[in-house]
Short mmCIF file of C-alpha atoms in Angstrom, two decimals:
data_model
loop_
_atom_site.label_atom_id
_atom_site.label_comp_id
_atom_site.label_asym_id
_atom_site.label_seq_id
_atom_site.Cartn_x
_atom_site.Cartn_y
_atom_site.Cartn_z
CA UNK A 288 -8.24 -9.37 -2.79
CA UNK A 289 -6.52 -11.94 -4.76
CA UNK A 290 -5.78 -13.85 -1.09
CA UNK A 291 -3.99 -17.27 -1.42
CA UNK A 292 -5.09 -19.88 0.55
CA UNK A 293 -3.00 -22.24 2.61
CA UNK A 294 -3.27 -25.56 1.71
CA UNK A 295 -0.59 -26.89 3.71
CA UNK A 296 2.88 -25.66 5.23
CA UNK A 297 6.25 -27.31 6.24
CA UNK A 298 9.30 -26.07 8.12
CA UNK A 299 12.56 -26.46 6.60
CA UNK A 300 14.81 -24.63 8.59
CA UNK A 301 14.65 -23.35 12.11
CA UNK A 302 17.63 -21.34 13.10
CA UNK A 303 18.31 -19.14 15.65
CA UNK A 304 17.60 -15.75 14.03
CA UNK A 305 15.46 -17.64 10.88
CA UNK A 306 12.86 -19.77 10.46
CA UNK A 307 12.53 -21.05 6.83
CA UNK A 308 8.61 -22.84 5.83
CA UNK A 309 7.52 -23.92 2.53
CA UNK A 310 3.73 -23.04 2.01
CA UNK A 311 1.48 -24.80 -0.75
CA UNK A 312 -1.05 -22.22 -1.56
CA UNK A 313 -4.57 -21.78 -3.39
CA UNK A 314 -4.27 -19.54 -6.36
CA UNK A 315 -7.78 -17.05 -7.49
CA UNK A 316 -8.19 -19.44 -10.21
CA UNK A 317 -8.13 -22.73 -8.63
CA UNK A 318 -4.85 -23.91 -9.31
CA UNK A 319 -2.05 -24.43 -6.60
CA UNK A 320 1.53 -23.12 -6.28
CA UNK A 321 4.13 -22.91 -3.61
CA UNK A 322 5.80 -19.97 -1.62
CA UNK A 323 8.96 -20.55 0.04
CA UNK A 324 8.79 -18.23 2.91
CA UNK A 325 11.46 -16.53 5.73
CA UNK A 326 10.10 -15.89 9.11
CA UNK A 327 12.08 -13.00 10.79
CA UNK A 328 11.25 -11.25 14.17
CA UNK A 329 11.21 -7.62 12.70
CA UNK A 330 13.78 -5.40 13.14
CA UNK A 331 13.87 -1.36 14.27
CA UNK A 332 16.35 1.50 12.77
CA UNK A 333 17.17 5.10 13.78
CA UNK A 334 18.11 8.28 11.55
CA UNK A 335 19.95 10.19 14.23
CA UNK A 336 20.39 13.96 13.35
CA UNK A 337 22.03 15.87 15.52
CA UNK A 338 21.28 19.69 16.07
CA UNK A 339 24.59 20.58 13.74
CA UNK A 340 22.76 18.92 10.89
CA UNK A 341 24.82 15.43 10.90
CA UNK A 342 23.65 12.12 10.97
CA UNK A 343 25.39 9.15 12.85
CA UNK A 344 25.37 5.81 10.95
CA UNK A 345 27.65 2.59 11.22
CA UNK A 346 29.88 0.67 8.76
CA UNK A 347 30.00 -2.99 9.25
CA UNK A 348 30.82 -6.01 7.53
CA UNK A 349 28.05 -8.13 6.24
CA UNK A 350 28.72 -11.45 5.38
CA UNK A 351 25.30 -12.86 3.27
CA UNK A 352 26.85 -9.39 0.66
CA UNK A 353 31.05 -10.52 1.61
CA UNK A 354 31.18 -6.70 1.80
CA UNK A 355 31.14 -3.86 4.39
CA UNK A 356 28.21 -1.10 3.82
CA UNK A 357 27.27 2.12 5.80
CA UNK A 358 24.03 2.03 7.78
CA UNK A 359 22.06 3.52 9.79
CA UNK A 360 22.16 2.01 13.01
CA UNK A 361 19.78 -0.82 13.15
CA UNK A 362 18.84 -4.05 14.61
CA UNK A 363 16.39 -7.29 14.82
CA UNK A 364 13.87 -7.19 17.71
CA UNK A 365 15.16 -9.38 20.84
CA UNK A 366 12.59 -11.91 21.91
CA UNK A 367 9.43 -9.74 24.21
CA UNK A 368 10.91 -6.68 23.59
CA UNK A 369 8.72 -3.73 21.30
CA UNK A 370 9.96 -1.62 18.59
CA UNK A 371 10.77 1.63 20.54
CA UNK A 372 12.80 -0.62 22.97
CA UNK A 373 14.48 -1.74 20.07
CA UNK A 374 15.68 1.32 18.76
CA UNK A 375 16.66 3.04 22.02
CA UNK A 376 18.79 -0.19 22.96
CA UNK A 377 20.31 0.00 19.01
CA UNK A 378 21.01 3.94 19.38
CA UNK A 379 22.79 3.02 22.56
CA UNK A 380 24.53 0.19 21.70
CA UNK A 381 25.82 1.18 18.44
CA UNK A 382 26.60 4.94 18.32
CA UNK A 383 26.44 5.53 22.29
CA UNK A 384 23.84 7.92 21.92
CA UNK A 385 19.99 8.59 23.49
CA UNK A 386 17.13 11.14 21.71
CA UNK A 387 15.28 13.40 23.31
CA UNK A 388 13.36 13.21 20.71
CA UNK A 389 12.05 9.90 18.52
CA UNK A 390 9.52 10.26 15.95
CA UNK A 391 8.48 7.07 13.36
CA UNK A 392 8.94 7.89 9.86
CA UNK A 393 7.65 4.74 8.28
CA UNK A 394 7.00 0.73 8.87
CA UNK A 395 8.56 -0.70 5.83
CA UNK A 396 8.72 -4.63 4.54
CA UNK A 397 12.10 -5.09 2.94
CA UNK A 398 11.19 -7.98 1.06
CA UNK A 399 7.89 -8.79 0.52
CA UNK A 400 7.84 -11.39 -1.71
CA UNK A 401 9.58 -13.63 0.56
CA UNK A 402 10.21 -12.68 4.07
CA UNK A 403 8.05 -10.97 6.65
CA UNK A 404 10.01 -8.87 8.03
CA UNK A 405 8.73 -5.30 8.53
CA UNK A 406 11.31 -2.31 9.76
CA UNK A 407 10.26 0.62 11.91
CA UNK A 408 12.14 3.18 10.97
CA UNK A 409 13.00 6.32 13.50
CA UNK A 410 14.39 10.05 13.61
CA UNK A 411 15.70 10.73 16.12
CA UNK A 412 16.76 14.39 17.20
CA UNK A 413 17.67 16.22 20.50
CA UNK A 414 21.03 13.84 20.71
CA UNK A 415 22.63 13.42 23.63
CA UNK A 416 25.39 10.61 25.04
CA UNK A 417 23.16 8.18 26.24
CA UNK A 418 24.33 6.58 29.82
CA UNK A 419 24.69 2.87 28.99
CA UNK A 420 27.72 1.52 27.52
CA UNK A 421 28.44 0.76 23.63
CA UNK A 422 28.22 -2.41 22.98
CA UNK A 423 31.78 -4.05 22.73
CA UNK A 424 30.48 -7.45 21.10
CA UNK A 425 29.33 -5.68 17.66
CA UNK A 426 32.18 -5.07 15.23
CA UNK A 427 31.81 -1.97 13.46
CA UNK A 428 32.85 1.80 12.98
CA UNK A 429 30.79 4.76 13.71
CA UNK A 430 30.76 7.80 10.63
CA UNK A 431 29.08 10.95 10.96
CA UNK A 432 28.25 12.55 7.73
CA UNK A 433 26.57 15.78 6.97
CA UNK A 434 22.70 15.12 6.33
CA UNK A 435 22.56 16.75 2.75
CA UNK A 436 26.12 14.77 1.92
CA UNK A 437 24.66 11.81 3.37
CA UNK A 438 21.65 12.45 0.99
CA UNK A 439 24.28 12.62 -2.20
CA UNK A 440 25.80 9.42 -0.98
CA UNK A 441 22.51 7.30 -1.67
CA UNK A 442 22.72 9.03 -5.61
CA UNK A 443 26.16 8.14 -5.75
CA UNK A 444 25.74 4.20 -4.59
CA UNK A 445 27.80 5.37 -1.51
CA UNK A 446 25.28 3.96 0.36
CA UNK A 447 23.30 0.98 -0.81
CA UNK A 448 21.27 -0.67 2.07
CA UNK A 449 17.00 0.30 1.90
CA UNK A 450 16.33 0.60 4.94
CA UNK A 451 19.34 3.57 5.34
CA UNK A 452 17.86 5.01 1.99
CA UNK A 453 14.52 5.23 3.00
CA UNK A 454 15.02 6.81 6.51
CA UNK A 455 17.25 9.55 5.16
CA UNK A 456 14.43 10.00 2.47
CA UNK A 457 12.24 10.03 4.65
CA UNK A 458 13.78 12.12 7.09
CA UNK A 459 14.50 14.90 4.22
CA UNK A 460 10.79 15.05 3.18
CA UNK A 461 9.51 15.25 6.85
CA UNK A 462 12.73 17.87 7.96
CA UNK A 463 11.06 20.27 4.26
CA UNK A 464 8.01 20.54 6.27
CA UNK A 465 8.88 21.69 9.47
CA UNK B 253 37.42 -4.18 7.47
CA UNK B 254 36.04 -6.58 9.91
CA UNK B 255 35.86 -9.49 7.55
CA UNK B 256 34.31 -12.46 9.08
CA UNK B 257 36.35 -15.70 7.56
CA UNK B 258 34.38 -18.61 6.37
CA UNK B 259 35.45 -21.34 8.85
CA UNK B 260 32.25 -24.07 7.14
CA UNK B 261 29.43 -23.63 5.56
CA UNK B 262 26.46 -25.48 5.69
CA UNK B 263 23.32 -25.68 3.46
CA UNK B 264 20.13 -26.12 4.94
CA UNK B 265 17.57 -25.51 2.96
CA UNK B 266 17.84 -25.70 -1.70
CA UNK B 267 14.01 -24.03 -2.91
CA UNK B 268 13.20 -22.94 -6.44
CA UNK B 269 13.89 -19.21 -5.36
CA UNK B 270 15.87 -19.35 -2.17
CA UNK B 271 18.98 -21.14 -0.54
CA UNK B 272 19.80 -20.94 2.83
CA UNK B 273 22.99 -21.62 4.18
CA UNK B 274 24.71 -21.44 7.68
CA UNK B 275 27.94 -20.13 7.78
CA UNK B 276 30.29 -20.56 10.87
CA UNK B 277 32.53 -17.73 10.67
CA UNK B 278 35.49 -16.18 12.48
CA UNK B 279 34.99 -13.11 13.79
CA UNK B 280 37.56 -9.86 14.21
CA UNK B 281 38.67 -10.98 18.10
CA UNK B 282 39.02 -14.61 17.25
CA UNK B 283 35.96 -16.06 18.26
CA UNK B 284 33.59 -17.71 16.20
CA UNK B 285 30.08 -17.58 15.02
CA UNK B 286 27.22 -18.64 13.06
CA UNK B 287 25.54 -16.79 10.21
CA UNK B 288 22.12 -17.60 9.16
CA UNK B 289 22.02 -16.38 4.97
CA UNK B 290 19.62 -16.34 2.83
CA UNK B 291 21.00 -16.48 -0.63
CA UNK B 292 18.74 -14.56 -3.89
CA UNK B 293 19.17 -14.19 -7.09
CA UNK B 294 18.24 -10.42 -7.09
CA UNK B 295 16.03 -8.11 -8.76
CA UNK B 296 14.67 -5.03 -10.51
CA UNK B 297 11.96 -2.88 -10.02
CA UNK B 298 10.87 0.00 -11.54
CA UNK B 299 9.27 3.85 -11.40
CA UNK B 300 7.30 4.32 -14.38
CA UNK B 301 6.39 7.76 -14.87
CA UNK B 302 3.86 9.55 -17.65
CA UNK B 303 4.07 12.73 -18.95
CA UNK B 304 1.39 13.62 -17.01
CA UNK B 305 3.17 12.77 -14.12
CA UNK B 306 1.46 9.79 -12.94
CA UNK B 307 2.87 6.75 -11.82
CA UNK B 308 2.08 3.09 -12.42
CA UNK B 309 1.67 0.76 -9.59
CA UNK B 310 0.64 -2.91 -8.99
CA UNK B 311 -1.58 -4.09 -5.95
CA UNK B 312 -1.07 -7.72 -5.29
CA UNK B 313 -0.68 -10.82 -2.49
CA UNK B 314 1.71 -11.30 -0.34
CA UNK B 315 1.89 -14.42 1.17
CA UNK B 316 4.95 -13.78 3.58
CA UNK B 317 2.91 -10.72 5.23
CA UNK B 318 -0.67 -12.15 4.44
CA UNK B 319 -1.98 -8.98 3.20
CA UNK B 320 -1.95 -6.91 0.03
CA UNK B 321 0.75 -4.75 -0.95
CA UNK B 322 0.77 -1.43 -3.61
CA UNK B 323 4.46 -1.65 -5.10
CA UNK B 324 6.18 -0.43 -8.12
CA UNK B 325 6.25 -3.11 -10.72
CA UNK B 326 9.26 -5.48 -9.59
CA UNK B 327 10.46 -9.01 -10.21
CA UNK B 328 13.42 -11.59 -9.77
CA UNK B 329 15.76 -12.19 -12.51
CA UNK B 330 15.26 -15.21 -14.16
CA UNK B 331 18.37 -17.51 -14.80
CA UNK B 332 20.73 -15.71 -17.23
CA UNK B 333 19.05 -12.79 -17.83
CA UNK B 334 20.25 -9.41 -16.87
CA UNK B 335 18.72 -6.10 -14.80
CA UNK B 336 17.62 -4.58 -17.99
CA UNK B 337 16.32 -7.80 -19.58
CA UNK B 338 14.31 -8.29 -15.84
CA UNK B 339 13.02 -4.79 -15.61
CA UNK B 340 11.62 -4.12 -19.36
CA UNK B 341 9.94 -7.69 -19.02
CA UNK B 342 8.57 -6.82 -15.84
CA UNK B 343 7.15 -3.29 -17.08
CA UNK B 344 5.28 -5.26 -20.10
CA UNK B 345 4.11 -8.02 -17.92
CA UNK B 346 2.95 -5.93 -14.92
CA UNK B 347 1.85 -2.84 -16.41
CA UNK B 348 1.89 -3.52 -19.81
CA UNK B 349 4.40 -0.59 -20.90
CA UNK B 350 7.47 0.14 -22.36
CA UNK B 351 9.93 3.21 -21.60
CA UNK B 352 11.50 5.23 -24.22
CA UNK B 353 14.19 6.24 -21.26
CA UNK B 354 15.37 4.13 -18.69
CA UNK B 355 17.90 5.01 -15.91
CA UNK B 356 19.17 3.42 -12.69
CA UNK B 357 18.01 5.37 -9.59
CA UNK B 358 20.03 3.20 -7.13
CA UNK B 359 20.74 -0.66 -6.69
CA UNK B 360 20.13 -1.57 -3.04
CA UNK B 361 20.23 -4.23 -0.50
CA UNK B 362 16.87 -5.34 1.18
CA UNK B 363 18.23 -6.96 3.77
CA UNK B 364 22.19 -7.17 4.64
CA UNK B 365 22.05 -8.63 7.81
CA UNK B 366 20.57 -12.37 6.70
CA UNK B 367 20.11 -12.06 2.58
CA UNK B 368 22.15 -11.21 0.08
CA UNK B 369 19.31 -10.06 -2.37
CA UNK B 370 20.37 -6.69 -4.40
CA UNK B 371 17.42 -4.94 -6.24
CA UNK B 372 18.17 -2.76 -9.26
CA UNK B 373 15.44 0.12 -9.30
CA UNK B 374 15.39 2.13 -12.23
CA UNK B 375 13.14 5.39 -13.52
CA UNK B 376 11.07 4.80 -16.28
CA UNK B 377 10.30 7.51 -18.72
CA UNK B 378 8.68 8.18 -22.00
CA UNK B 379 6.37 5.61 -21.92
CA UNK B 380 4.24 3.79 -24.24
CA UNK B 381 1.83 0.29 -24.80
CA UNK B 382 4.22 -2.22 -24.61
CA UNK B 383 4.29 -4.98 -27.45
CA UNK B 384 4.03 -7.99 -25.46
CA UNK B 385 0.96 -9.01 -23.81
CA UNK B 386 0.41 -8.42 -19.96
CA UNK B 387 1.25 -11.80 -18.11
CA UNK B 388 -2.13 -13.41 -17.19
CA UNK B 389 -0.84 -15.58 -14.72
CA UNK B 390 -0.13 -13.05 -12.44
CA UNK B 391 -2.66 -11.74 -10.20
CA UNK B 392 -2.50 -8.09 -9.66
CA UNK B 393 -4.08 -4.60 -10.26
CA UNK B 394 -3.07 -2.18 -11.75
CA UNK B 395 -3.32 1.23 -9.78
CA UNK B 396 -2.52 4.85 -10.98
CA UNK B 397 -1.22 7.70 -8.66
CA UNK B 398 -0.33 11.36 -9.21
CA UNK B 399 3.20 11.36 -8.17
CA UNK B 400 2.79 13.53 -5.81
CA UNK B 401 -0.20 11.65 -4.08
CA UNK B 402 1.98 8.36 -4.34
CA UNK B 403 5.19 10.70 -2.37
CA UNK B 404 2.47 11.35 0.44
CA UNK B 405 1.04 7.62 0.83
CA UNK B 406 3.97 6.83 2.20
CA UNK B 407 4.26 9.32 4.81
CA UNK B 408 0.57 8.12 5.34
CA UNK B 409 1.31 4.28 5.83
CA UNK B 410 0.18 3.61 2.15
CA UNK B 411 2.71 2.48 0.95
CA UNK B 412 4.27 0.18 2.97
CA UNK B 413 7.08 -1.50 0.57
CA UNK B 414 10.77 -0.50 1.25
CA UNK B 415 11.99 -0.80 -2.81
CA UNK B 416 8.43 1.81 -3.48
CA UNK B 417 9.83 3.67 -1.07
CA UNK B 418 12.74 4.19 -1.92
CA UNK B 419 12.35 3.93 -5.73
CA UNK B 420 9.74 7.00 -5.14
CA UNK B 421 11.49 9.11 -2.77
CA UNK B 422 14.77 8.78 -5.03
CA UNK B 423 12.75 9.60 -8.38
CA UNK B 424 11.69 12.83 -6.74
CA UNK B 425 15.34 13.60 -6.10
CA UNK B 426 16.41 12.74 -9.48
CA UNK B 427 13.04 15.37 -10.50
CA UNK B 428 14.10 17.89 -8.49
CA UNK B 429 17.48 18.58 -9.93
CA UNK B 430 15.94 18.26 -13.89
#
């Protein structure tokens, strides 16, 4: 459609997680413009539901928002590894559990006009303790909520993170079907 | 909770949009880290929904993800200017309407663990040709949706945009209860 060109592209920042480029483009009509762009690896999160009807999420401190916020349990995609990998290892790691069950609810960019990354977001049902250990390097507290509270919590700016919104959206619509 | 203290603080990259900053930060058990942070200066996006229950989205570029994206009309704030300011510019410059009701569904994070962006996304009612002329330098379609249809697209894949998502999902909540 209205595709912009690249006319040229420089790197400003290569970090370990980040990688920061500065893209001059082609506009539609001709003229030019530049897009400061992040690079991130993608990242995978998990709605876990258990079969009492409550859903496991994490609260940790997040320093770009000097605040800690309640998520569901989540995490950027180590180098080689795919997205279901991801969010078995994250379901392990973070709440100690494993699903019998693991179903994609949506692939979702969290901020388009910037970054690249895209989010696969999970349910995952059928929970059992999952054999690995929790991770002892990650700082945070595991909540379990009841799903429909959990639900009142995004209309009450309990919880605020997206990609937590959207999966327990998500997982609402898709549980009204079944 | 587990605060992570600023020990420095680095700037790496100063854009017109973003900042990006490494932090080195002390962590809960006394050891120390880096943080790689994008700072933003946020945002506001909106639902706008007719009487006829349709809602107004815009197609457009997006550079970071080299493809084209359907999203609900959405911008940064502009220097001084506030979430209300943003979004009723936006809605006039996108879609070229103005709401005789506007409320805040939510105001979310995109992406806690590296940016500290916030968008405001609101519901947009009663609506009406806005004053102001459509912006021409930006370069986007216009696409209308049942609500319902739009609520299914992105079960389907669709809609691929975590703030539509979420914006959409949450608007049908907010319905629901009327």
């Amino acid at each position: 459609m209205f595709e912009e060109k690249t006319v040229s592209s420089q790197e400003v920042f290569k970090g370990k997680l980040l990688r920061v480029r500065v893209d001059q483009v082609l506009l539609p009509d001709g003229r030019e413009s530049s897009r400061e762009i992040v690079e991130h690896p993608g990242a995978a999160a998990v709605v876990p539901l258990d079969h009492e009807g409550y859903v496991y999420m994490v609260r940790q401190y997040r320093k770009p928002l000097e605040e800690d916020l309640l998520e569901i349990p989540s995490g950027t995609r180590e180098k080689g590894e795919d997205t279901l990998e991801c969010v078995k290892r994250e379901l392990s790691e973070e709440v100690g559990l494993q699903a019998g069950n693991l179903s994609l609810l949506a692939s979702l960019c969290t901020s388009p006009g910037f970054c690249n990354e895209r989010i696969d977001i999970f349910l995952a049902e059928e929970l059992s303790p999952s054999e690995g250990q929790q991770d002892q390097d990650e700082f945070l507290n595991v909540e379990k909520y009841l799903f429909t509270e959990a639900i009142t919590m995004i209309e009450q700016g309990k919880i605020k993170d997206a990609k937590t919104a959207s999966g327990l959206l998500l997982a609402a619509a898709r549980l009204a079907k079944k």
